[in-house]
Amino acid sequence: MQVHFSSAVAKLALSLLCVVVAGCASVLGPRTITLTEADVARQIAKSYPLERKLLGELTVRIEAPRVKLLSATNRIATELDFSGSLDRSGKRSRGTIALDYALRFDEAAQAVRMTQVRVGRVQIENLNDKPKSIVDKFGALLAEQLLNDAAIYRFKPEDLKTAEGQGYKPGSVNVTARGVEITLVPLTR
């Protein structure tokens, strides 16, 4: 003899299972999602090439991000190529910018963002020494202001709903030797 469960009973059983699993989240403690250096590089590369008009006259194109995890300092280093017209003459210049930054989770935007951006080096080809030092300083300041708080990853709403359904939400973001670790912490109910 076969016993057939109605869909209502099956839904009830599934709902009870979800409640039990969600209840276990607080007992089991935090979970961690790890993104490798290659995963992080792919996520960052999705935002490039990027072209911006600055100060009404300067057009800058940023591309080819190269990423390195700095686990000892809980930061990420990124080197970018840029090109653009750096003055009214329209003459194009090329260069690289090296920066490093920490990461944080922005709950309101459901995103992982850059924070504490520091520019370590700006190199611009074909500039004389005097204007080069001015442009280097200005470029570093501008990059820090433009990139601080930039989102490098946005969670999909369905991913967050799945985590919430299991009793978790994203918490801290840390750079380790294994990769960028996003800690999922139990929801407080």
Coordinates of C-alpha atoms in Angstrom, one line a residue:
M1 CA 0.0 0.0 0.0
Q2 CA 1.4 3.4 -1.0
V3 CA 0.8 6.5 1.1
H4 CA 0.6 9.8 -0.7
F5 CA 1.2 13.0 1.2
S6 CA -0.8 16.0 0.1
S7 CA 1.1 19.1 -1.1
A8 CA -0.2 20.9 2.0
V9 CA 1.4 18.3 4.3
A10 CA 4.6 18.4 2.3
K11 CA 4.7 22.2 2.5
L12 CA 4.1 22.1 6.3
A13 CA 7.0 19.6 6.7
L14 CA 9.3 21.8 4.6
S15 CA 8.3 24.8 6.6
L16 CA 9.0 23.0 9.9
L17 CA 12.4 21.9 8.5
C18 CA 13.2 25.5 7.6
V19 CA 12.3 26.7 11.1
V20 CA 14.5 24.0 12.7
V21 CA 17.4 24.8 10.3
A22 CA 17.0 28.5 11.0
G23 CA 16.9 27.8 14.8
C24 CA 20.1 25.8 14.5
A25 CA 21.9 28.8 13.0
S26 CA 22.3 30.5 16.4
V27 CA 23.6 27.2 17.9
L28 CA 26.0 26.5 15.0
G29 CA 27.4 30.0 15.0
P30 CA 28.9 32.0 12.2
R31 CA 29.6 30.6 8.7
T32 CA 32.2 31.9 6.2
I33 CA 32.1 32.5 2.5
T34 CA 35.6 32.6 0.9
L35 CA 36.4 34.4 -2.4
T36 CA 39.8 33.5 -3.8
E37 CA 42.1 36.1 -5.2
A38 CA 41.0 35.1 -8.7
D39 CA 37.3 35.4 -7.7
V40 CA 38.0 38.9 -6.3
A41 CA 39.9 39.9 -9.5
R42 CA 36.9 38.8 -11.6
Q43 CA 34.5 40.8 -9.5
I44 CA 36.6 43.9 -9.7
A45 CA 37.3 43.5 -13.4
K46 CA 33.5 43.6 -14.1
S47 CA 33.5 47.3 -13.3
Y48 CA 36.2 48.1 -15.9
P49 CA 37.0 49.7 -18.3
L50 CA 35.6 52.8 -16.6
E51 CA 35.6 56.2 -18.2
R52 CA 35.0 59.4 -16.2
K53 CA 34.9 63.1 -16.9
L54 CA 36.6 65.0 -14.1
L55 CA 36.4 68.7 -13.4
G56 CA 34.4 69.3 -16.5
E57 CA 37.4 69.0 -18.8
L58 CA 39.5 65.9 -18.0
T59 CA 38.5 62.6 -19.4
V60 CA 40.1 59.5 -17.8
R61 CA 39.7 55.9 -18.8
I62 CA 40.7 53.3 -16.2
E63 CA 41.2 49.7 -17.1
A64 CA 43.1 46.4 -16.6
P65 CA 42.9 46.0 -12.8
R66 CA 45.5 43.7 -11.3
V67 CA 44.7 42.5 -7.8
K68 CA 46.7 41.1 -4.9
L69 CA 45.5 40.1 -1.5
L70 CA 47.5 41.6 1.4
S71 CA 46.4 39.2 4.2
A72 CA 49.0 40.6 6.7
T73 CA 47.3 44.0 6.7
N74 CA 43.7 42.9 5.9
R75 CA 43.8 44.9 2.7
I76 CA 43.7 44.4 -1.1
A77 CA 46.2 46.0 -3.5
T78 CA 45.1 46.9 -7.0
E79 CA 47.1 48.4 -9.8
L80 CA 45.2 50.0 -12.7
D81 CA 46.2 51.4 -16.1
F82 CA 44.7 54.7 -17.1
S83 CA 44.7 57.0 -20.1
G84 CA 43.2 60.3 -20.8
S85 CA 43.5 63.9 -21.7
L86 CA 45.0 65.6 -18.7
D87 CA 44.8 69.2 -19.9
R88 CA 42.8 71.4 -22.4
S89 CA 45.1 70.5 -25.3
G90 CA 43.5 67.1 -25.7
K91 CA 46.9 65.5 -25.6
R92 CA 46.5 61.9 -24.3
S93 CA 48.7 60.6 -21.5
R94 CA 49.0 57.1 -20.1
G95 CA 50.0 55.8 -16.8
T96 CA 49.4 53.5 -13.8
I97 CA 48.0 53.9 -10.4
A98 CA 48.7 51.6 -7.4
L99 CA 46.4 51.6 -4.4
D100 CA 45.4 49.5 -1.5
Y101 CA 42.2 49.4 0.6
A102 CA 40.2 47.6 3.2
L103 CA 36.7 46.2 2.7
R104 CA 33.5 46.5 4.6
F105 CA 29.9 45.2 4.2
D106 CA 27.3 47.9 3.6
E107 CA 24.0 46.4 4.8
A108 CA 21.8 49.1 3.4
A109 CA 23.3 48.8 -0.1
Q110 CA 23.8 45.0 0.2
A111 CA 27.4 45.4 -1.1
V112 CA 31.0 45.0 -0.2
R113 CA 32.7 48.4 -0.5
M114 CA 36.3 49.7 -0.5
T115 CA 37.2 51.7 2.5
Q116 CA 40.4 53.5 3.7
V117 CA 41.7 53.8 0.1
R118 CA 45.3 54.8 0.0
V119 CA 47.2 55.6 -3.3
G120 CA 50.7 54.3 -3.1
R121 CA 51.9 55.4 -6.6
V122 CA 50.8 57.3 -9.6
Q123 CA 53.0 57.1 -12.7
I124 CA 52.2 59.2 -15.8
E125 CA 54.2 58.8 -19.0
N126 CA 55.7 61.8 -20.9
L127 CA 55.4 64.5 -18.2
N128 CA 58.1 66.9 -17.1
D129 CA 59.3 66.6 -13.5
K130 CA 57.6 69.7 -12.2
P131 CA 54.1 69.2 -13.5
K132 CA 54.5 65.5 -12.9
S133 CA 54.8 65.9 -9.1
I134 CA 51.7 68.2 -9.0
V135 CA 49.7 65.8 -11.2
D136 CA 50.9 62.8 -9.1
K137 CA 49.7 64.5 -5.8
F138 CA 46.5 65.6 -7.4
G139 CA 45.9 62.2 -9.0
A140 CA 46.4 60.4 -5.7
L141 CA 44.0 62.7 -3.9
L142 CA 41.4 62.4 -6.6
A143 CA 41.6 58.6 -6.8
E144 CA 41.3 58.3 -3.0
Q145 CA 38.1 60.4 -3.0
L146 CA 36.6 58.7 -6.1
L147 CA 37.3 55.2 -5.0
N148 CA 36.7 55.4 -1.3
D149 CA 33.3 53.6 -0.6
A150 CA 33.1 52.2 -4.2
A151 CA 31.2 48.9 -4.3
I152 CA 33.3 45.9 -5.6
Y153 CA 30.6 43.3 -5.1
R154 CA 26.8 43.5 -4.7
F155 CA 24.9 40.6 -3.2
K156 CA 22.0 39.3 -5.3
P157 CA 18.7 39.7 -3.4
E158 CA 17.9 36.0 -3.8
D159 CA 21.3 35.1 -2.2
L160 CA 20.5 37.3 0.8
K161 CA 17.0 35.8 1.1
T162 CA 18.5 32.3 1.0
A163 CA 20.9 33.2 3.8
E164 CA 18.2 34.8 5.8
G165 CA 16.0 31.7 5.3
Q166 CA 18.8 29.7 6.9
G167 CA 19.1 32.2 9.8
Y168 CA 22.2 34.2 8.6
K169 CA 23.2 37.6 7.3
P170 CA 26.5 39.0 6.1
G171 CA 28.8 40.4 8.8
S172 CA 32.5 41.3 8.7
V173 CA 34.7 41.1 5.6
N174 CA 38.4 40.2 6.1
V175 CA 41.3 39.6 3.8
T176 CA 43.1 36.4 4.7
A177 CA 45.7 34.1 3.2
R178 CA 42.8 31.9 1.9
G179 CA 41.0 34.9 0.2
V180 CA 38.4 37.5 1.1
E181 CA 36.2 36.0 3.8
I182 CA 32.7 37.2 4.3
T183 CA 31.4 36.0 7.7
L184 CA 27.7 35.1 7.8
V185 CA 26.4 35.7 11.3
P186 CA 23.3 34.3 12.9
L187 CA 20.3 36.6 12.7
T188 CA 19.1 38.0 16.0
R189 CA 15.4 37.4 16.3

